[in-house]
Amino acid sequence: MESSDKSRLLDRALSLGFSRARLLCPLPDIAPGERGNRDSSPDARSALLVFLPYDLSGGEGTLAPFARSNYYREAVTRLKKIVSALARERGLSRGDLPIFCNSPYPEKRMAWLCGLGSLGRNSLIITPEYGSLGIIAGIFLPLDLPGDAPLESTPFDMCGACRLCREACPGGAVRGEGGIERSLCYQNLSTRGGVLPREVMAKWRLLYGCQICQEVCPRNGKAPSVPSLERGYLGAAPDLDFIVNASEGELGAFLKGTVLGQSWIEPALLRRNALICLWNEGGEGKRRLLRERFLNHPDPLMAGTMEILSGPG
């Protein structure tokens, strides 16, 4: 594949509404303990990486902006158009061109290696155009092509002496040298099972997601606006009372096609998160109703959560 072919591929990605596109070649080895494996794409020799920015116009709410519409599915839908075109032009099958998005592969490291963006101290990819306010996706390619270079020689260089994300993180998850301690990250905790510690629940304000480290990042302050996305739209503030009381069938139907309907978060955890939000937002009257409803709830997760919320301390 020549440079002109590479340019056409990148231009095709940009024409589909991705704000940035880069090519990674060669593909990195995956270190022991790192998530993902190459077995599902054994013939891949390079990868197209893209960045899809998300809309921030909804204001504050209980749902982080990246989850208010299904940007992951939207990115995959757009990339399928590239897959179809490449398969037709190159005589490949679609199986030769696997798409990845929020996958087990080390997508952030891959994105950093090809200059899709810089790697911030908060472990997020920060692009020149939209900061970290977007999602990463890509296609593995069975093609040798000229790869793009990183934007800096080592991770976290771009952040310099800035420590705003570390200082703002409610869980203290941002390491001083850079990177995230996942066990302390509220984004990770929102999908982790079990009753959360009291000190975590006391600061809890979101049904899903946490973007505090992005809100304080200077690189995100001047990101251009983007059109809203209807696909999988939930808005900034889904009905928490409905979520906490809905049956499995009702909740499944409500969340179908949305980010919260994906396999990485169980409905039971959404109910737990909604309960914590309602407790922290509510006055004494609301809290009394929640206590009566959930303190002896048959679901031990809900009952245990309410026991901690309503207990002393």
PDB file of C-alpha atoms in Angstrom, residues 38-226:
ATOM      1  CA  ARG A  38      -3.979 -10.831  18.668  1.00  0.00           C
ATOM      2  CA  ASP A  39      -5.467 -14.280  18.115  1.00  0.00           C
ATOM      3  CA  SER A  40      -8.708 -12.816  16.818  1.00  0.00           C
ATOM      4  CA  SER A  41      -6.838 -10.921  14.078  1.00  0.00           C
ATOM      5  CA  PRO A  42      -3.825 -13.117  13.245  1.00  0.00           C
ATOM      6  CA  ASP A  43      -3.286 -11.594   9.799  1.00  0.00           C
ATOM      7  CA  ALA A  44      -3.364  -7.978  10.946  1.00  0.00           C
ATOM      8  CA  ARG A  45      -0.222  -6.016  10.122  1.00  0.00           C
ATOM      9  CA  SER A  46      -1.487  -2.480  10.729  1.00  0.00           C
ATOM     10  CA  ALA A  47      -4.473  -0.599  12.097  1.00  0.00           C
ATOM     11  CA  LEU A  48      -6.540   2.471  11.324  1.00  0.00           C
ATOM     12  CA  LEU A  49      -7.279   4.481  14.496  1.00  0.00           C
ATOM     13  CA  VAL A  50     -10.003   7.152  14.602  1.00  0.00           C
ATOM     14  CA  PHE A  51     -11.412   9.627  17.146  1.00  0.00           C
ATOM     15  CA  LEU A  52     -15.121  10.488  17.368  1.00  0.00           C
ATOM     16  CA  PRO A  53     -15.888  13.559  19.528  1.00  0.00           C
ATOM     17  CA  TYR A  54     -19.036  13.713  21.608  1.00  0.00           C
ATOM     18  CA  ASP A  55     -21.573  16.433  22.357  1.00  0.00           C
ATOM     19  CA  LEU A  56     -21.320  18.449  25.580  1.00  0.00           C
ATOM     20  CA  SER A  57     -24.377  20.650  25.090  1.00  0.00           C
ATOM     21  CA  GLY A  58     -26.643  18.777  27.530  1.00  0.00           C
ATOM     22  CA  GLY A  59     -25.165  20.490  30.569  1.00  0.00           C
ATOM     23  CA  GLU A  60     -24.770  18.841  33.965  1.00  0.00           C
ATOM     24  CA  GLY A  61     -26.616  15.649  34.787  1.00  0.00           C
ATOM     25  CA  THR A  62     -26.312  12.193  36.287  1.00  0.00           C
ATOM     26  CA  LEU A  63     -24.928  10.626  33.113  1.00  0.00           C
ATOM     27  CA  ALA A  64     -21.446  11.434  31.820  1.00  0.00           C
ATOM     28  CA  PRO A  65     -21.516  13.069  28.344  1.00  0.00           C
ATOM     29  CA  PHE A  66     -19.811  10.153  26.570  1.00  0.00           C
ATOM     30  CA  ALA A  67     -22.685   7.851  27.602  1.00  0.00           C
ATOM     31  CA  ARG A  68     -25.636  10.116  26.761  1.00  0.00           C
ATOM     32  CA  SER A  69     -25.736   8.762  23.208  1.00  0.00           C
ATOM     33  CA  ASN A  70     -24.249   5.556  21.839  1.00  0.00           C
ATOM     34  CA  TYR A  71     -21.067   6.938  20.303  1.00  0.00           C
ATOM     35  CA  TYR A  72     -19.471   3.487  20.384  1.00  0.00           C
ATOM     36  CA  ARG A  73     -22.107   1.975  18.109  1.00  0.00           C
ATOM     37  CA  GLU A  74     -22.044   5.067  15.931  1.00  0.00           C
ATOM     38  CA  ALA A  75     -18.288   4.757  15.446  1.00  0.00           C
ATOM     39  CA  VAL A  76     -18.617   1.079  14.524  1.00  0.00           C
ATOM     40  CA  THR A  77     -21.420   1.859  12.053  1.00  0.00           C
ATOM     41  CA  ARG A  78     -19.269   4.440  10.301  1.00  0.00           C
ATOM     42  CA  LEU A  79     -16.227   2.165  10.238  1.00  0.00           C
ATOM     43  CA  LYS A  80     -18.294  -0.578   8.600  1.00  0.00           C
ATOM     44  CA  LYS A  81     -18.537   1.665   5.555  1.00  0.00           C
ATOM     45  CA  ILE A  82     -14.745   1.708   5.318  1.00  0.00           C
ATOM     46  CA  VAL A  83     -14.628  -2.058   5.790  1.00  0.00           C
ATOM     47  CA  SER A  84     -17.113  -2.565   2.957  1.00  0.00           C
ATOM     48  CA  ALA A  85     -15.160  -0.296   0.628  1.00  0.00           C
ATOM     49  CA  LEU A  86     -11.785  -1.890   1.419  1.00  0.00           C
ATOM     50  CA  ALA A  87     -13.184  -5.394   1.066  1.00  0.00           C
ATOM     51  CA  ARG A  88     -14.573  -4.528  -2.342  1.00  0.00           C
ATOM     52  CA  GLU A  89     -11.476  -2.699  -3.582  1.00  0.00           C
ATOM     53  CA  ARG A  90      -8.891  -5.142  -2.200  1.00  0.00           C
ATOM     54  CA  GLY A  91     -10.702  -8.426  -2.695  1.00  0.00           C
ATOM     55  CA  LEU A  92     -10.845  -9.048   1.065  1.00  0.00           C
ATOM     56  CA  SER A  93     -13.565 -10.503   3.236  1.00  0.00           C
ATOM     57  CA  ARG A  94     -15.061  -8.403   5.999  1.00  0.00           C
ATOM     58  CA  GLY A  95     -13.609 -10.890   8.449  1.00  0.00           C
ATOM     59  CA  ASP A  96     -10.147  -9.799   7.289  1.00  0.00           C
ATOM     60  CA  LEU A  97     -10.907  -6.294   8.611  1.00  0.00           C
ATOM     61  CA  PRO A  98     -12.070  -6.620  12.236  1.00  0.00           C
ATOM     62  CA  ILE A  99     -13.329  -3.448  13.921  1.00  0.00           C
ATOM     63  CA  PHE A 100     -12.446  -2.645  17.526  1.00  0.00           C
ATOM     64  CA  CYS A 101     -14.094  -0.116  19.821  1.00  0.00           C
ATOM     65  CA  ASN A 102     -14.016  -0.206  23.637  1.00  0.00           C
ATOM     66  CA  SER A 103     -12.370  -3.595  23.146  1.00  0.00           C
ATOM     67  CA  PRO A 104      -9.898  -5.667  25.180  1.00  0.00           C
ATOM     68  CA  TYR A 105      -7.068  -4.375  22.987  1.00  0.00           C
ATOM     69  CA  PRO A 106      -4.794  -1.627  24.420  1.00  0.00           C
ATOM     70  CA  GLU A 107      -6.548   1.047  22.362  1.00  0.00           C
ATOM     71  CA  LYS A 108      -5.115   4.040  24.223  1.00  0.00           C
ATOM     72  CA  ARG A 109      -1.539   2.824  23.826  1.00  0.00           C
ATOM     73  CA  MET A 110      -2.185   2.110  20.157  1.00  0.00           C
ATOM     74  CA  ALA A 111      -3.681   5.580  19.702  1.00  0.00           C
ATOM     75  CA  TRP A 112      -0.680   7.196  21.387  1.00  0.00           C
ATOM     76  CA  LEU A 113       1.835   5.219  19.303  1.00  0.00           C
ATOM     77  CA  CYS A 114       0.393   6.452  16.007  1.00  0.00           C
ATOM     78  CA  GLY A 115      -0.166  10.075  17.057  1.00  0.00           C
ATOM     79  CA  LEU A 116      -3.944   9.971  17.214  1.00  0.00           C
ATOM     80  CA  GLY A 117      -3.385  11.991  20.367  1.00  0.00           C
ATOM     81  CA  SER A 118      -1.148  12.508  23.361  1.00  0.00           C
ATOM     82  CA  LEU A 119      -1.435  10.329  26.441  1.00  0.00           C
ATOM     83  CA  GLY A 120      -2.516  12.461  29.379  1.00  0.00           C
ATOM     84  CA  ARG A 121      -1.634  11.926  33.011  1.00  0.00           C
ATOM     85  CA  ASN A 122      -5.221  10.743  33.541  1.00  0.00           C
ATOM     86  CA  SER A 123      -4.501   7.904  31.056  1.00  0.00           C
ATOM     87  CA  LEU A 124      -6.796   9.382  28.388  1.00  0.00           C
ATOM     88  CA  ILE A 125      -5.922  10.205  24.784  1.00  0.00           C
ATOM     89  CA  ILE A 126      -5.900  13.978  24.259  1.00  0.00           C
ATOM     90  CA  THR A 127      -6.219  15.153  20.666  1.00  0.00           C
ATOM     91  CA  PRO A 128      -5.197  18.593  19.386  1.00  0.00           C
ATOM     92  CA  GLU A 129      -8.715  19.335  18.125  1.00  0.00           C
ATOM     93  CA  TYR A 130     -11.066  18.012  20.828  1.00  0.00           C
ATOM     94  CA  GLY A 131      -8.867  17.239  23.805  1.00  0.00           C
ATOM     95  CA  SER A 132      -9.993  13.991  25.413  1.00  0.00           C
ATOM     96  CA  LEU A 133     -13.694  14.573  24.672  1.00  0.00           C
ATOM     97  CA  GLY A 134     -14.275  11.662  22.332  1.00  0.00           C
ATOM     98  CA  ILE A 135     -14.014   7.904  21.882  1.00  0.00           C
ATOM     99  CA  ILE A 136     -11.429   5.757  20.107  1.00  0.00           C
ATOM    100  CA  ALA A 137     -12.197   3.103  17.505  1.00  0.00           C
ATOM    101  CA  GLY A 138     -10.362   1.390  14.693  1.00  0.00           C
ATOM    102  CA  ILE A 139      -9.924  -1.367  12.141  1.00  0.00           C
ATOM    103  CA  PHE A 140      -7.186  -3.996  11.998  1.00  0.00           C
ATOM    104  CA  LEU A 141      -5.781  -4.224   8.466  1.00  0.00           C
ATOM    105  CA  PRO A 142      -3.978  -7.137   6.744  1.00  0.00           C
ATOM    106  CA  LEU A 143      -1.888  -4.542   4.904  1.00  0.00           C
ATOM    107  CA  ASP A 144       1.608  -3.131   5.213  1.00  0.00           C
ATOM    108  CA  LEU A 145       1.470   0.640   5.067  1.00  0.00           C
ATOM    109  CA  PRO A 146       3.434   3.604   6.388  1.00  0.00           C
ATOM    110  CA  GLY A 147       2.524   4.271   9.997  1.00  0.00           C
ATOM    111  CA  ASP A 148       2.268   7.634  11.742  1.00  0.00           C
ATOM    112  CA  ALA A 149       4.567   8.769  14.549  1.00  0.00           C
ATOM    113  CA  PRO A 150       3.641   9.642  18.147  1.00  0.00           C
ATOM    114  CA  LEU A 151       3.117  13.291  18.996  1.00  0.00           C
ATOM    115  CA  GLU A 152       5.706  13.099  21.799  1.00  0.00           C
ATOM    116  CA  SER A 153       8.568  10.809  22.723  1.00  0.00           C
ATOM    117  CA  THR A 154       7.189   9.543  26.048  1.00  0.00           C
ATOM    118  CA  PRO A 155       3.729   9.336  27.652  1.00  0.00           C
ATOM    119  CA  PHE A 156       2.499  12.260  29.783  1.00  0.00           C
ATOM    120  CA  ASP A 157       5.029  14.706  28.253  1.00  0.00           C
ATOM    121  CA  MET A 158       2.256  17.002  27.096  1.00  0.00           C
ATOM    122  CA  CYS A 159       0.968  17.510  30.655  1.00  0.00           C
ATOM    123  CA  GLY A 160       4.232  19.010  31.870  1.00  0.00           C
ATOM    124  CA  ALA A 161       3.915  20.161  35.475  1.00  0.00           C
ATOM    125  CA  CYS A 162       0.093  20.229  35.400  1.00  0.00           C
ATOM    126  CA  ARG A 163      -1.537  18.181  38.170  1.00  0.00           C
ATOM    127  CA  LEU A 164      -5.123  19.449  37.934  1.00  0.00           C
ATOM    128  CA  CYS A 165      -6.643  16.049  37.147  1.00  0.00           C
ATOM    129  CA  ARG A 166      -4.794  14.442  40.034  1.00  0.00           C
ATOM    130  CA  GLU A 167      -5.923  17.124  42.462  1.00  0.00           C
ATOM    131  CA  ALA A 168      -9.554  16.976  41.310  1.00  0.00           C
ATOM    132  CA  CYS A 169     -10.038  13.193  41.186  1.00  0.00           C
ATOM    133  CA  PRO A 170     -12.545  12.301  43.949  1.00  0.00           C
ATOM    134  CA  GLY A 171     -11.055   8.849  44.425  1.00  0.00           C
ATOM    135  CA  GLY A 172      -7.393   9.838  44.246  1.00  0.00           C
ATOM    136  CA  ALA A 173      -7.008   7.494  41.273  1.00  0.00           C
ATOM    137  CA  VAL A 174      -4.571   9.567  39.165  1.00  0.00           C
ATOM    138  CA  ARG A 175      -1.007   8.577  39.960  1.00  0.00           C
ATOM    139  CA  GLY A 176       1.590  11.271  40.456  1.00  0.00           C
ATOM    140  CA  GLU A 177       3.795   9.911  37.692  1.00  0.00           C
ATOM    141  CA  GLY A 178       0.766   9.422  35.426  1.00  0.00           C
ATOM    142  CA  GLY A 179      -1.755   6.669  34.838  1.00  0.00           C
ATOM    143  CA  ILE A 180      -4.780   5.458  36.757  1.00  0.00           C
ATOM    144  CA  GLU A 181      -5.229   3.184  39.754  1.00  0.00           C
ATOM    145  CA  ARG A 182      -8.370   1.482  38.485  1.00  0.00           C
ATOM    146  CA  SER A 183      -9.508   0.272  41.888  1.00  0.00           C
ATOM    147  CA  LEU A 184      -9.912   3.919  42.967  1.00  0.00           C
ATOM    148  CA  CYS A 185     -11.421   5.323  39.750  1.00  0.00           C
ATOM    149  CA  TYR A 186     -15.126   6.182  40.017  1.00  0.00           C
ATOM    150  CA  GLN A 187     -15.635   5.328  36.347  1.00  0.00           C
ATOM    151  CA  ASN A 188     -14.393   1.820  37.076  1.00  0.00           C
ATOM    152  CA  LEU A 189     -16.284   1.599  40.369  1.00  0.00           C
ATOM    153  CA  SER A 190     -19.565   2.406  38.589  1.00  0.00           C
ATOM    154  CA  THR A 191     -19.331  -1.001  36.882  1.00  0.00           C
ATOM    155  CA  ARG A 192     -17.804  -2.944  39.786  1.00  0.00           C
ATOM    156  CA  GLY A 193     -20.051  -5.298  41.722  1.00  0.00           C
ATOM    157  CA  GLY A 194     -20.750  -5.275  45.410  1.00  0.00           C
ATOM    158  CA  VAL A 195     -21.593  -2.651  48.001  1.00  0.00           C
ATOM    159  CA  LEU A 196     -19.330   0.364  47.653  1.00  0.00           C
ATOM    160  CA  PRO A 197     -17.431   1.868  50.609  1.00  0.00           C
ATOM    161  CA  ARG A 198     -19.193   4.602  52.554  1.00  0.00           C
ATOM    162  CA  GLU A 199     -16.574   7.207  51.660  1.00  0.00           C
ATOM    163  CA  VAL A 200     -17.113   6.517  47.958  1.00  0.00           C
ATOM    164  CA  MET A 201     -20.899   6.673  48.173  1.00  0.00           C
ATOM    165  CA  ALA A 202     -20.725   9.984  50.037  1.00  0.00           C
ATOM    166  CA  LYS A 203     -19.209  11.627  46.926  1.00  0.00           C
ATOM    167  CA  TRP A 204     -21.312   9.753  44.341  1.00  0.00           C
ATOM    168  CA  ARG A 205     -23.316  11.902  41.912  1.00  0.00           C
ATOM    169  CA  LEU A 206     -23.503   9.956  38.635  1.00  0.00           C
ATOM    170  CA  LEU A 207     -25.538   7.021  37.405  1.00  0.00           C
ATOM    171  CA  TYR A 208     -22.650   6.041  35.156  1.00  0.00           C
ATOM    172  CA  GLY A 209     -19.294   7.484  34.227  1.00  0.00           C
ATOM    173  CA  CYS A 210     -17.031  10.095  35.753  1.00  0.00           C
ATOM    174  CA  GLN A 211     -15.429  12.954  33.824  1.00  0.00           C
ATOM    175  CA  ILE A 212     -14.056  15.162  36.592  1.00  0.00           C
ATOM    176  CA  CYS A 213     -10.491  14.700  35.352  1.00  0.00           C
ATOM    177  CA  GLN A 214     -11.649  15.842  31.906  1.00  0.00           C
ATOM    178  CA  GLU A 215     -13.659  18.787  33.222  1.00  0.00           C
ATOM    179  CA  VAL A 216     -10.566  20.340  34.815  1.00  0.00           C
ATOM    180  CA  CYS A 217      -8.169  19.528  31.964  1.00  0.00           C
ATOM    181  CA  PRO A 218      -6.995  22.747  30.236  1.00  0.00           C
ATOM    182  CA  ARG A 219      -6.825  20.871  26.927  1.00  0.00           C
ATOM    183  CA  ASN A 220     -10.602  20.468  26.908  1.00  0.00           C
ATOM    184  CA  GLY A 221     -11.524  24.088  27.515  1.00  0.00           C
ATOM    185  CA  LYS A 222     -11.712  25.157  23.868  1.00  0.00           C
ATOM    186  CA  ALA A 223     -13.063  22.026  22.184  1.00  0.00           C
ATOM    187  CA  PRO A 224     -15.401  22.927  19.282  1.00  0.00           C
ATOM    188  CA  SER A 225     -19.076  21.996  19.582  1.00  0.00           C
ATOM    189  CA  VAL A 226     -20.305  18.919  17.753  1.00  0.00           C
TER     190      VAL A 226
END
